[in-house]
Amino acid sequence: VQIGAFRRSISSDALSVKFGISEQINTQMHEGYNKFLVGNFSEYKQARDHRENVKGKGVSDAFVTAYNSGKRITVQEALMITNQKWFK
């Protein structure tokens, strides 16, 4: 679940404090942005539920991201690869 993307440098600790996130926040440089992610799920429904929990902490624009072999892919691709269904 991506919780932020910034061109400028920002620490994951700052996001942790601002939103009260106690879990590990992973960072990644992608397309010129420092992207901040939480959680790691093999089931889309679990990721979607976690996104809603994070939104409840004030990260209103949190969204689910997907990866295949370390490469970022669309959620739709991930659902097709894993034969899962979309949940709203």
Tab-separated table of C-alpha atoms in Angstrom:
chain	number	residue	atom	x	y	z
A	1	VAL	CA	0.000	0.000	0.000
A	2	GLN	CA	1.576	3.255	-1.103
A	3	ILE	CA	1.159	6.053	1.438
A	4	GLY	CA	3.164	8.805	-0.227
A	5	ALA	CA	5.400	9.902	-3.094
A	6	PHE	CA	7.676	12.928	-2.902
A	7	ARG	CA	10.302	14.462	-5.179
A	8	ARG	CA	12.038	16.026	-2.195
A	9	SER	CA	13.761	14.065	0.498
A	10	ILE	CA	11.574	13.115	3.442
A	11	SER	CA	12.133	10.526	6.140
A	12	SER	CA	9.852	7.580	6.729
A	13	ASP	CA	9.984	8.535	10.431
A	14	ALA	CA	8.253	11.827	9.604
A	15	LEU	CA	5.381	9.962	7.922
A	16	SER	CA	5.249	7.463	10.771
A	17	VAL	CA	4.812	10.257	13.312
A	18	LYS	CA	2.411	12.318	11.188
A	19	PHE	CA	0.019	9.424	10.551
A	20	GLY	CA	0.635	7.249	13.618
A	21	ILE	CA	1.930	4.325	11.571
A	22	SER	CA	3.732	1.805	13.754
A	23	GLU	CA	4.553	-0.756	11.079
A	24	GLN	CA	7.690	-0.625	8.949
A	25	ILE	CA	7.574	1.916	6.138
A	26	ASN	CA	9.575	0.859	3.077
A	27	THR	CA	11.011	3.409	0.681
A	28	GLN	CA	11.691	3.095	-3.009
A	29	MET	CA	12.937	5.441	-5.711
A	30	HIS	CA	10.631	5.073	-8.724
A	31	GLU	CA	10.218	7.417	-11.690
A	32	GLY	CA	11.963	10.278	-9.869
A	33	TYR	CA	9.896	10.003	-6.691
A	34	ASN	CA	10.685	8.718	-3.220
A	35	LYS	CA	7.759	6.357	-2.701
A	36	PHE	CA	6.688	5.097	0.724
A	37	LEU	CA	4.937	1.761	1.136
A	38	VAL	CA	3.541	-0.334	3.981
A	39	GLY	CA	2.549	-3.985	4.079
A	40	ASN	CA	3.204	-6.947	1.818
A	41	PHE	CA	0.256	-9.088	0.764
A	42	SER	CA	-0.265	-11.979	-1.622
A	43	GLU	CA	-4.053	-11.521	-1.616
A	44	TYR	CA	-5.541	-8.357	-3.107
A	45	LYS	CA	-8.404	-8.304	-0.580
A	46	GLN	CA	-5.905	-8.138	2.316
A	47	ALA	CA	-4.072	-5.241	0.640
A	48	ARG	CA	-7.356	-3.441	-0.024
A	49	ASP	CA	-8.412	-3.858	3.612
A	50	HIS	CA	-5.023	-2.572	4.785
A	51	ARG	CA	-5.386	0.444	2.463
A	52	GLU	CA	-8.677	1.264	4.188
A	53	ASN	CA	-7.014	0.989	7.623
A	54	VAL	CA	-4.256	3.366	6.509
A	55	LYS	CA	-6.827	5.788	5.089
A	56	GLY	CA	-8.484	5.734	8.512
A	57	LYS	CA	-5.239	7.123	9.944
A	58	GLY	CA	-5.423	10.142	7.652
A	59	VAL	CA	-3.560	8.985	4.537
A	60	SER	CA	-6.499	9.847	2.303
A	61	ASP	CA	-4.740	9.096	-0.983
A	62	ALA	CA	-3.290	5.681	-0.030
A	63	PHE	CA	-3.643	3.047	-2.733
A	64	VAL	CA	-2.702	-0.559	-3.495
A	65	THR	CA	0.371	-1.184	-5.631
A	66	ALA	CA	1.487	-4.468	-7.180
A	67	TYR	CA	4.848	-6.022	-7.995
A	68	ASN	CA	5.942	-9.066	-9.969
A	69	SER	CA	9.523	-10.251	-9.456
A	70	GLY	CA	10.423	-6.852	-8.000
A	71	LYS	CA	8.975	-4.912	-10.961
A	72	ARG	CA	6.009	-2.634	-10.430
A	73	ILE	CA	2.948	-3.713	-12.424
A	74	THR	CA	-0.683	-2.653	-12.467
A	75	VAL	CA	-3.076	-4.143	-9.938
A	76	GLN	CA	-5.126	-5.469	-12.869
A	77	GLU	CA	-2.069	-7.362	-14.174
A	78	ALA	CA	-1.427	-8.787	-10.700
A	79	LEU	CA	-5.028	-9.950	-10.420
A	80	MET	CA	-4.813	-11.699	-13.784
A	81	ILE	CA	-1.451	-13.322	-12.979
A	82	THR	CA	-2.701	-14.623	-9.625
A	83	ASN	CA	-6.222	-15.446	-10.795
A	84	GLN	CA	-7.821	-13.213	-8.150
A	85	LYS	CA	-10.905	-11.019	-8.245
A	86	TRP	CA	-11.223	-7.282	-7.830
A	87	PHE	CA	-12.817	-6.049	-4.583
A	88	LYS	CA	-14.068	-2.493	-4.130
